Amino acid sequence: MRAQLERDAESWGREWRTDWPAHVLDRYGIDLSTHFLGEPIPHPIGKGSGQLSLRVDQLEADADAGLAFAVLKTVIAEDERGEQSMGAWAIHETKMRVERRAALDGREGWTVTWKGRGWDRPFEEYLALIRAARDLAASRGILAVPSVKYHLPGADEPFRDAEYRFTTRALEDAWGRGPLLLEKDFSPTLAGDARSDERATVRRWLAEVPERIRAAARGPLRLGVKLMNARFDDAFQREMLADAGGADSLTVFNRLWDANAGVACGGWDLSDRNLRVLDGALRPRLPLSGTGNICSGRMIVEYARRGCSSVQLHTFFQLPLSAYPAAAGSRMARALHALVFDPRDGLVATLLELEEQGTLARRGGRLHFRDLCELVA
Ligand SMILES: Cc1cc2nc3c(=O)[nH]c(=O)nc-3n(C[C@H](O)[C@H](O)[C@H](O)COP(=O)(O)O)c2cc1C
């Protein structure tokens, strides 16, 4: 199988195909199927909310490459008059810099430096994107889920339910039939904001926001809460996991806040923190989706072994083309090629390695990615 993997890395690097999960099943007996927000998906790799999910053409390229799902850019909630209490997050900024970032221990990773925040175009255009994404999901099988930043009150303030109601119901109308799938973003810029200074305030948000969103919806809803990396210690970060128990799934954890530079950042410090927090946490009873410095199949496995049944990448889908081993194909195809077929650190290689070590066993002749989430790292 190792020799086969070397050959696949070569040939799939020259020519990529959308049906790559079927090949992985056929050649290696590895079943990558899993779930995100209660929906079955053919493999765990998705795209995190951000600048790479603003337009339909980006989603079409994702579908061509065989990405499992994408979370759309975060939109800022508004009421029926168009007022946004979180309007400071709807600022326009186009320039992104993909940069090297050294971790505290010196390991070189990648980060994207960007001063922007949420969706900065009219809400109507976001609704149009949801409708188009829904059509694409039906025709091409890529799941695309909206993301929202709702009003978050200060310590003694009430929630602005009008924003919750108007925004959630408009999303439901655009989404159409079936339960609305939705991610609620707690962002790094929020973690760096004065309103997150108080632990009690953050804990109140996590405890109350899921029920506010459910109360605002007219119909059924499956809610993912994307937790921020708060500026407090690991113990608090673990408490946040427990506080957000009203969600259907948790996305763990958004980028770090670099207070000196005044920007969000990623790299090895982000994955170190996320994995460490998950290691020490009581296993939450909710499904988890991992995010943060996932640049290899090996890192997907690290998150999976801490309970993440899917993963959401952003930075790795933005690297310079020279950083991917494949010489042809779209950026998304080249990224997936490295994540899956890299003979040393790809998903296939890492799963075969776990089998050799006796950590992961075949069932019915197959290795199942899903079984990883049951293992304790
Ligand atoms: C330029 C940029 C914009 C982002 N915008 C959002 C956003 O609007 N909403 C959100 O939930 N996460 C946002 N993220 C976070 C990503 O979805 C992802 O969770 C995070 O970057 C960690 O993954 P990574 O290390 O693979 O980049 C953004 C990230 C980047 C780099």
Short mmCIF file of C-alpha atoms and ligand atoms in Angstrom, two decimals:
data_model
loop_
_atom_site.label_atom_id
_atom_site.label_comp_id
_atom_site.label_asym_id
_atom_site.label_seq_id
_atom_site.Cartn_x
_atom_site.Cartn_y
_atom_site.Cartn_z
CA MET A 1 0.00 0.00 0.00
CA ARG A 2 2.93 2.31 0.65
CA ALA A 3 4.19 1.82 -2.89
CA GLN A 4 0.68 2.41 -4.17
CA LEU A 5 0.55 5.65 -2.18
CA GLU A 6 3.80 6.89 -3.75
CA ARG A 7 2.32 6.22 -7.19
CA ASP A 8 -0.97 7.91 -6.29
CA ALA A 9 0.81 10.98 -4.92
CA GLU A 10 2.53 11.23 -8.29
CA SER A 11 -0.40 10.61 -10.59
CA TRP A 12 -3.07 12.50 -8.62
CA GLY A 13 -0.65 15.42 -8.44
CA ARG A 14 -0.72 15.57 -12.22
CA GLU A 15 -4.43 14.99 -12.60
CA TRP A 16 -7.03 15.46 -9.86
CA ARG A 17 -10.56 14.05 -9.85
CA THR A 18 -13.65 15.03 -7.88
CA ASP A 19 -14.35 11.42 -6.87
CA TRP A 20 -11.11 11.00 -4.91
CA PRO A 21 -12.85 9.61 -1.77
CA ALA A 22 -14.13 6.65 -3.84
CA HIS A 23 -10.56 5.96 -4.93
CA VAL A 24 -9.34 6.03 -1.32
CA LEU A 25 -12.04 3.52 -0.41
CA ASP A 26 -11.33 1.31 -3.39
CA ARG A 27 -7.52 1.23 -3.20
CA TYR A 28 -6.86 1.39 0.51
CA GLY A 29 -10.14 0.21 2.03
CA ILE A 30 -10.33 3.52 3.89
CA ASP A 31 -13.80 4.90 4.48
CA LEU A 32 -13.51 8.64 5.08
CA SER A 33 -17.24 9.33 5.38
CA THR A 34 -18.35 11.32 8.41
CA HIS A 35 -20.81 14.10 9.30
CA PHE A 36 -21.06 17.86 9.79
CA LEU A 37 -24.00 19.48 11.60
CA GLY A 38 -25.88 16.22 11.36
CA GLU A 39 -25.44 15.92 7.57
CA PRO A 40 -23.52 13.01 6.08
CA ILE A 41 -20.41 14.08 4.15
CA PRO A 42 -18.03 11.90 2.09
CA HIS A 43 -14.90 12.97 3.99
CA PRO A 44 -14.02 15.35 6.83
CA ILE A 45 -12.40 18.24 4.94
CA GLY A 46 -14.31 21.51 4.73
CA LYS A 47 -13.60 25.20 4.43
CA GLY A 48 -13.89 27.55 7.39
CA SER A 49 -15.91 30.73 7.12
CA GLY A 50 -14.00 33.65 5.60
CA GLN A 51 -12.76 35.34 2.47
CA LEU A 52 -12.78 32.09 0.51
CA SER A 53 -16.55 31.66 0.73
CA LEU A 54 -17.87 35.02 -0.42
CA ARG A 55 -18.90 34.08 -3.95
CA VAL A 56 -20.54 31.26 -5.87
CA ASP A 57 -17.57 30.83 -8.21
CA GLN A 58 -15.41 29.99 -5.17
CA LEU A 59 -17.92 27.30 -4.15
CA GLU A 60 -18.03 25.94 -7.70
CA ALA A 61 -14.26 25.48 -7.68
CA ASP A 62 -14.60 23.74 -4.29
CA ALA A 63 -17.25 21.40 -5.71
CA ASP A 64 -15.01 20.65 -8.73
CA ALA A 65 -12.17 19.63 -6.43
CA GLY A 66 -14.44 17.51 -4.22
CA LEU A 67 -14.43 19.55 -1.00
CA ALA A 68 -17.04 18.20 1.46
CA PHE A 69 -18.50 21.46 2.76
CA ALA A 70 -17.94 25.18 3.16
CA VAL A 71 -19.07 27.62 5.81
CA LEU A 72 -20.01 30.90 4.17
CA LYS A 73 -18.48 34.20 5.26
CA THR A 74 -19.92 35.52 8.53
CA VAL A 75 -22.75 37.99 8.05
CA ILE A 76 -23.53 40.60 10.72
CA ALA A 77 -27.10 40.30 12.04
CA GLU A 78 -29.52 43.19 11.47
CA ASP A 79 -33.09 44.11 12.34
CA GLU A 80 -35.91 44.97 9.92
CA ARG A 81 -34.64 48.56 9.64
CA GLY A 82 -31.17 47.38 8.70
CA GLU A 83 -29.64 48.36 12.03
CA GLN A 84 -26.68 46.30 13.18
CA SER A 85 -25.59 46.53 16.79
CA MET A 86 -22.44 44.64 15.76
CA GLY A 87 -21.95 47.00 12.79
CA ALA A 88 -18.30 47.56 13.79
CA TRP A 89 -17.71 44.07 12.40
CA ALA A 90 -19.07 44.86 8.92
CA ILE A 91 -16.02 46.81 7.77
CA HIS A 92 -14.60 46.64 4.28
CA GLU A 93 -11.02 45.45 3.82
CA THR A 94 -9.64 43.58 0.86
CA LYS A 95 -5.92 43.20 1.44
CA MET A 96 -4.79 39.86 2.88
CA ARG A 97 -1.18 38.82 3.40
CA VAL A 98 -0.25 35.15 3.58
CA GLU A 99 2.85 35.09 5.76
CA ARG A 100 5.22 32.84 7.61
CA ARG A 101 4.68 32.91 11.37
CA ALA A 102 7.06 31.42 13.90
CA ALA A 103 5.52 29.79 16.96
CA LEU A 104 6.77 30.51 20.48
CA ASP A 105 9.08 27.50 20.15
CA GLY A 106 10.37 28.63 16.76
CA ARG A 107 8.48 26.25 14.43
CA GLU A 108 7.64 28.01 11.19
CA GLY A 109 3.98 27.97 10.21
CA TRP A 110 1.62 30.05 8.11
CA THR A 111 -0.79 32.80 8.99
CA VAL A 112 -3.02 35.18 7.07
CA THR A 113 -2.82 38.78 8.18
CA TRP A 114 -5.98 40.70 7.51
CA LYS A 115 -7.70 43.60 9.22
CA GLY A 116 -11.20 42.97 7.90
CA ARG A 117 -14.08 41.41 9.78
CA GLY A 118 -17.57 40.30 8.63
CA TRP A 119 -19.63 40.44 5.41
CA ASP A 120 -19.49 44.05 4.20
CA ARG A 121 -22.10 44.01 1.43
CA PRO A 122 -25.91 44.32 1.71
CA PHE A 123 -27.70 41.51 3.56
CA GLU A 124 -29.82 40.87 0.44
CA GLU A 125 -26.64 39.82 -1.40
CA TYR A 126 -25.85 37.35 1.37
CA LEU A 127 -29.31 35.85 1.03
CA ALA A 128 -28.74 35.52 -2.72
CA LEU A 129 -25.48 33.69 -1.99
CA ILE A 130 -27.33 31.24 0.27
CA ARG A 131 -29.90 30.54 -2.45
CA ALA A 132 -27.17 29.95 -5.04
CA ALA A 133 -25.22 27.76 -2.61
CA ARG A 134 -28.32 25.72 -1.93
CA ASP A 135 -28.78 25.08 -5.67
CA LEU A 136 -25.14 24.08 -5.92
CA ALA A 137 -25.56 21.71 -2.97
CA ALA A 138 -28.46 20.05 -4.74
CA SER A 139 -26.66 19.72 -8.09
CA ARG A 140 -23.05 19.13 -6.99
CA GLY A 141 -23.29 17.74 -3.48
CA ILE A 142 -21.20 20.35 -1.69
CA LEU A 143 -22.79 21.46 1.56
CA ALA A 144 -22.65 25.24 2.18
CA VAL A 145 -23.74 26.64 5.52
CA PRO A 146 -24.28 30.30 6.51
CA SER A 147 -22.49 31.91 9.45
CA VAL A 148 -23.77 34.80 11.56
CA LYS A 149 -22.47 37.19 14.16
CA TYR A 150 -25.47 38.19 16.31
CA HIS A 151 -25.77 40.95 18.88
CA LEU A 152 -23.80 40.28 22.05
CA PRO A 153 -24.75 42.49 24.99
CA GLY A 154 -22.46 43.95 27.62
CA ALA A 155 -22.81 42.81 31.22
CA ASP A 156 -26.08 44.58 32.14
CA GLU A 157 -27.62 44.93 28.70
CA PRO A 158 -30.48 42.89 27.25
CA PHE A 159 -30.15 40.94 23.99
CA ARG A 160 -31.54 42.67 20.91
CA ASP A 161 -33.98 39.98 19.94
CA ALA A 162 -35.24 41.96 16.93
CA GLU A 163 -31.89 41.36 15.22
CA TYR A 164 -31.99 37.67 16.09
CA ARG A 165 -35.53 37.34 14.72
CA PHE A 166 -35.15 39.32 11.51
CA THR A 167 -31.84 37.76 10.51
CA THR A 168 -32.68 34.15 11.39
CA ARG A 169 -36.04 34.25 9.61
CA ALA A 170 -34.55 35.81 6.47
CA LEU A 171 -31.92 33.04 6.45
CA GLU A 172 -34.65 30.42 6.84
CA ASP A 173 -36.56 31.87 3.86
CA ALA A 174 -33.42 31.84 1.69
CA TRP A 175 -32.48 28.34 2.86
CA GLY A 176 -35.83 26.79 1.92
CA ARG A 177 -36.95 23.34 3.01
CA GLY A 178 -35.47 21.29 5.80
CA PRO A 179 -33.79 22.37 9.00
CA LEU A 180 -31.68 25.50 8.64
CA LEU A 181 -27.99 24.70 9.19
CA LEU A 182 -26.21 27.63 10.74
CA GLU A 183 -22.91 28.48 12.40
CA LYS A 184 -22.69 31.25 15.01
CA ASP A 185 -19.28 32.88 15.02
CA PHE A 186 -17.43 34.11 18.09
CA SER A 187 -14.44 35.71 16.41
CA PRO A 188 -10.88 36.54 17.47
CA THR A 189 -11.58 40.26 17.06
CA LEU A 190 -14.40 39.78 19.55
CA ALA A 191 -11.99 37.99 21.88
CA GLY A 192 -9.75 41.04 21.62
CA ASP A 193 -12.62 43.48 22.19
CA ALA A 194 -13.33 45.20 25.52
CA ARG A 195 -16.74 43.55 25.74
CA SER A 196 -14.97 40.20 26.26
CA ASP A 197 -12.99 41.47 29.27
CA GLU A 198 -15.37 39.86 31.75
CA ARG A 199 -15.47 36.10 32.04
CA ALA A 200 -19.06 36.21 33.25
CA THR A 201 -20.14 38.11 30.13
CA VAL A 202 -18.56 35.55 27.80
CA ARG A 203 -20.14 32.68 29.74
CA ARG A 204 -23.55 34.34 29.57
CA TRP A 205 -23.27 34.66 25.78
CA LEU A 206 -22.40 31.00 25.37
CA ALA A 207 -25.19 29.87 27.64
CA GLU A 208 -27.88 32.13 26.19
CA VAL A 209 -27.11 32.69 22.50
CA PRO A 210 -28.10 29.20 21.27
CA GLU A 211 -31.54 29.47 22.86
CA ARG A 212 -31.99 33.03 21.53
CA ILE A 213 -31.31 31.81 18.01
CA ARG A 214 -33.66 28.85 18.40
CA ALA A 215 -36.38 31.09 19.80
CA ALA A 216 -35.93 33.47 16.86
CA ALA A 217 -36.34 30.74 14.24
CA ARG A 218 -39.75 29.77 12.92
CA GLY A 219 -38.73 26.21 12.08
CA PRO A 220 -36.16 23.56 12.94
CA LEU A 221 -32.53 24.56 13.15
CA ARG A 222 -29.18 22.82 13.56
CA LEU A 223 -26.75 25.18 15.19
CA GLY A 224 -22.98 25.07 15.24
CA VAL A 225 -21.25 27.44 17.64
CA LYS A 226 -17.74 28.45 16.64
CA LEU A 227 -15.91 29.23 19.84
CA MET A 228 -13.32 31.95 20.04
CA ASN A 229 -9.97 31.56 21.72
CA ALA A 230 -10.67 33.78 24.71
CA ARG A 231 -7.82 35.74 26.27
CA PHE A 232 -8.12 33.69 29.46
CA ASP A 233 -6.37 30.48 30.47
CA ASP A 234 -6.91 26.93 29.23
CA ALA A 235 -9.22 26.11 32.14
CA PHE A 236 -11.58 28.89 31.08
CA GLN A 237 -11.39 27.71 27.48
CA ARG A 238 -12.55 24.29 28.66
CA GLU A 239 -15.40 25.85 30.64
CA MET A 240 -16.52 27.52 27.41
CA LEU A 241 -16.90 24.07 25.83
CA ALA A 242 -19.28 23.09 28.59
CA ASP A 243 -21.16 26.42 28.58
CA ALA A 244 -22.06 26.14 24.89
CA GLY A 245 -23.93 22.86 25.43
CA GLY A 246 -27.10 24.34 23.91
CA ALA A 247 -25.59 24.09 20.42
CA ASP A 248 -25.81 21.01 18.17
CA SER A 249 -22.12 21.11 17.34
CA LEU A 250 -19.04 23.13 18.35
CA THR A 251 -16.33 24.42 16.05
CA VAL A 252 -13.08 24.54 18.00
CA PHE A 253 -11.43 27.08 18.16
CA ASN A 254 -11.20 30.29 16.09
CA ARG A 255 -7.86 32.08 15.66
CA LEU A 256 -5.71 33.62 18.39
CA TRP A 257 -5.76 37.34 19.07
CA ASP A 258 -2.31 38.97 18.77
CA ALA A 259 -2.81 42.00 21.01
CA ASN A 260 0.53 43.58 20.08
CA ALA A 261 -0.12 43.57 16.37
CA GLY A 262 -3.89 44.04 16.80
CA VAL A 263 -4.65 41.17 14.39
CA ALA A 264 -5.95 37.61 14.50
CA CYS A 265 -3.33 34.96 13.81
CA GLY A 266 -2.78 31.26 13.30
CA GLY A 267 0.19 28.93 12.95
CA TRP A 268 1.49 26.30 15.38
CA ASP A 269 0.62 28.27 18.52
CA LEU A 270 -3.02 28.05 17.45
CA SER A 271 -3.08 24.29 16.91
CA ASP A 272 -0.98 23.72 20.06
CA ARG A 273 -3.48 25.64 22.15
CA ASN A 274 -6.53 24.05 20.53
CA LEU A 275 -5.26 20.48 20.89
CA ARG A 276 -4.04 21.08 24.44
CA VAL A 277 -7.43 22.47 25.50
CA LEU A 278 -9.24 19.53 23.90
CA ASP A 279 -6.83 17.10 25.56
CA GLY A 280 -7.66 18.32 29.02
CA ALA A 281 -11.39 18.75 28.45
CA LEU A 282 -14.08 16.37 29.50
CA ARG A 283 -15.23 14.93 26.20
CA PRO A 284 -18.19 17.19 25.26
CA ARG A 285 -21.31 15.29 24.37
CA LEU A 286 -21.64 17.38 21.20
CA PRO A 287 -19.99 16.67 17.86
CA LEU A 288 -16.92 18.81 17.26
CA SER A 289 -15.52 20.37 14.09
CA GLY A 290 -11.83 21.25 14.33
CA THR A 291 -10.18 24.39 12.99
CA GLY A 292 -6.74 25.94 13.32
CA ASN A 293 -3.43 25.36 11.54
CA ILE A 294 -4.58 22.24 9.73
CA CYS A 295 -1.94 21.95 7.02
CA SER A 296 -1.63 18.15 6.72
CA GLY A 297 -3.62 14.95 6.96
CA ARG A 298 -1.62 14.20 10.10
CA MET A 299 -3.06 17.31 11.72
CA ILE A 300 -6.59 16.29 10.66
CA VAL A 301 -5.97 13.05 12.56
CA GLU A 302 -4.75 14.99 15.63
CA TYR A 303 -8.05 16.88 15.76
CA ALA A 304 -10.07 13.72 14.99
CA ARG A 305 -8.45 11.86 17.88
CA ARG A 306 -9.73 14.62 20.14
CA GLY A 307 -13.29 14.17 18.96
CA CYS A 308 -13.48 16.29 15.77
CA SER A 309 -15.54 14.47 13.17
CA SER A 310 -14.87 17.17 10.56
CA VAL A 311 -12.35 19.95 10.02
CA GLN A 312 -12.50 23.50 8.65
CA LEU A 313 -9.44 24.98 6.96
CA HIS A 314 -8.74 28.48 5.73
CA THR A 315 -5.02 29.31 5.68
CA PHE A 316 -3.94 26.10 3.94
CA PHE A 317 -6.27 26.89 1.05
CA GLN A 318 -4.47 30.22 0.51
CA LEU A 319 -0.81 29.24 0.28
CA PRO A 320 1.40 30.22 -2.64
CA LEU A 321 1.14 27.54 -5.35
CA SER A 322 4.81 26.69 -4.84
CA ALA A 323 3.98 25.42 -1.33
CA TYR A 324 1.91 22.51 -2.68
CA PRO A 325 3.62 19.43 -4.15
CA ALA A 326 1.13 19.07 -7.04
CA ALA A 327 2.21 20.74 -10.25
CA ALA A 328 -1.26 21.05 -11.79
CA GLY A 329 -4.88 21.67 -10.82
CA SER A 330 -6.78 24.38 -8.99
CA ARG A 331 -5.46 25.65 -5.67
CA MET A 332 -8.17 23.63 -3.87
CA ALA A 333 -7.25 20.46 -5.80
CA ARG A 334 -3.57 20.93 -4.96
CA ALA A 335 -4.36 21.49 -1.29
CA LEU A 336 -6.56 18.38 -1.09
CA HIS A 337 -3.90 16.39 -2.91
CA ALA A 338 -1.33 17.28 -0.23
CA LEU A 339 -3.78 16.67 2.63
CA VAL A 340 -4.83 13.24 1.38
CA PHE A 341 -2.00 11.67 -0.63
CA ASP A 342 1.21 13.04 0.85
CA PRO A 343 3.18 9.79 1.36
CA ARG A 344 4.47 10.87 4.79
CA ASP A 345 1.92 13.20 6.39
CA GLY A 346 -1.21 12.73 4.30
CA LEU A 347 -4.48 11.34 5.62
CA VAL A 348 -4.03 7.96 3.92
CA ALA A 349 -0.44 7.57 5.17
CA THR A 350 -1.37 8.56 8.71
CA LEU A 351 -4.35 6.21 8.88
CA LEU A 352 -2.25 3.31 7.55
CA GLU A 353 0.36 4.14 10.16
CA LEU A 354 -2.26 3.97 12.95
CA GLU A 355 -3.31 0.58 11.60
CA GLU A 356 0.30 -0.67 11.65
CA GLN A 357 0.65 0.52 15.24
CA GLY A 358 -2.49 -1.39 16.18
CA THR A 359 -4.26 1.83 17.19
CA LEU A 360 -6.94 1.67 14.50
CA ALA A 361 -8.44 -1.62 13.38
CA ARG A 362 -10.35 -2.59 10.26
CA ARG A 363 -14.03 -3.38 10.58
CA GLY A 364 -15.49 -5.42 7.73
CA GLY A 365 -12.12 -5.07 5.98
CA ARG A 366 -12.14 -1.28 6.16
CA LEU A 367 -10.55 1.46 8.21
CA HIS A 368 -13.12 4.06 9.19
CA PHE A 369 -12.14 7.70 9.73
CA ARG A 370 -15.13 8.03 12.07
CA ASP A 371 -13.63 5.45 14.46
CA LEU A 372 -10.82 7.92 15.21
CA CYS A 373 -13.21 10.23 16.98
CA GLU A 374 -13.92 7.47 19.48
CA LEU A 375 -10.22 6.96 20.32
CA VAL A 376 -8.68 8.89 23.13
CA ALA A 377 -5.45 10.52 21.95
C1 LIG B 1 -8.76 36.10 6.23
C2 LIG B 1 -9.60 35.32 7.17
C3 LIG B 1 -10.94 35.65 7.37
C4 LIG B 1 -11.73 34.91 8.25
N1 LIG B 1 -13.03 35.26 8.43
C5 LIG B 1 -13.83 34.52 9.26
C6 LIG B 1 -15.20 34.82 9.41
O1 LIG B 1 -15.75 35.75 8.81
N2 LIG B 1 -15.92 34.03 10.25
C7 LIG B 1 -15.39 32.97 10.92
O2 LIG B 1 -16.10 32.27 11.65
N3 LIG B 1 -14.08 32.66 10.80
C8 LIG B 1 -13.29 33.41 9.98
N4 LIG B 1 -11.97 33.07 9.82
C9 LIG B 1 -11.42 31.92 10.58
C10 LIG B 1 -11.30 30.67 9.72
O3 LIG B 1 -12.56 30.20 9.30
C11 LIG B 1 -10.58 29.54 10.48
O4 LIG B 1 -11.42 29.03 11.50
C12 LIG B 1 -9.29 30.00 11.14
O5 LIG B 1 -8.55 30.81 10.25
C13 LIG B 1 -8.41 28.82 11.58
O6 LIG B 1 -8.10 27.98 10.49
P1 LIG B 1 -6.72 28.12 9.66
O7 LIG B 1 -5.59 28.04 10.63
O8 LIG B 1 -6.80 26.95 8.72
O9 LIG B 1 -6.75 29.42 8.94
C14 LIG B 1 -11.16 33.80 8.94
C15 LIG B 1 -9.83 33.48 8.74
C16 LIG B 1 -9.04 34.20 7.87
C17 LIG B 1 -7.61 33.81 7.68
#
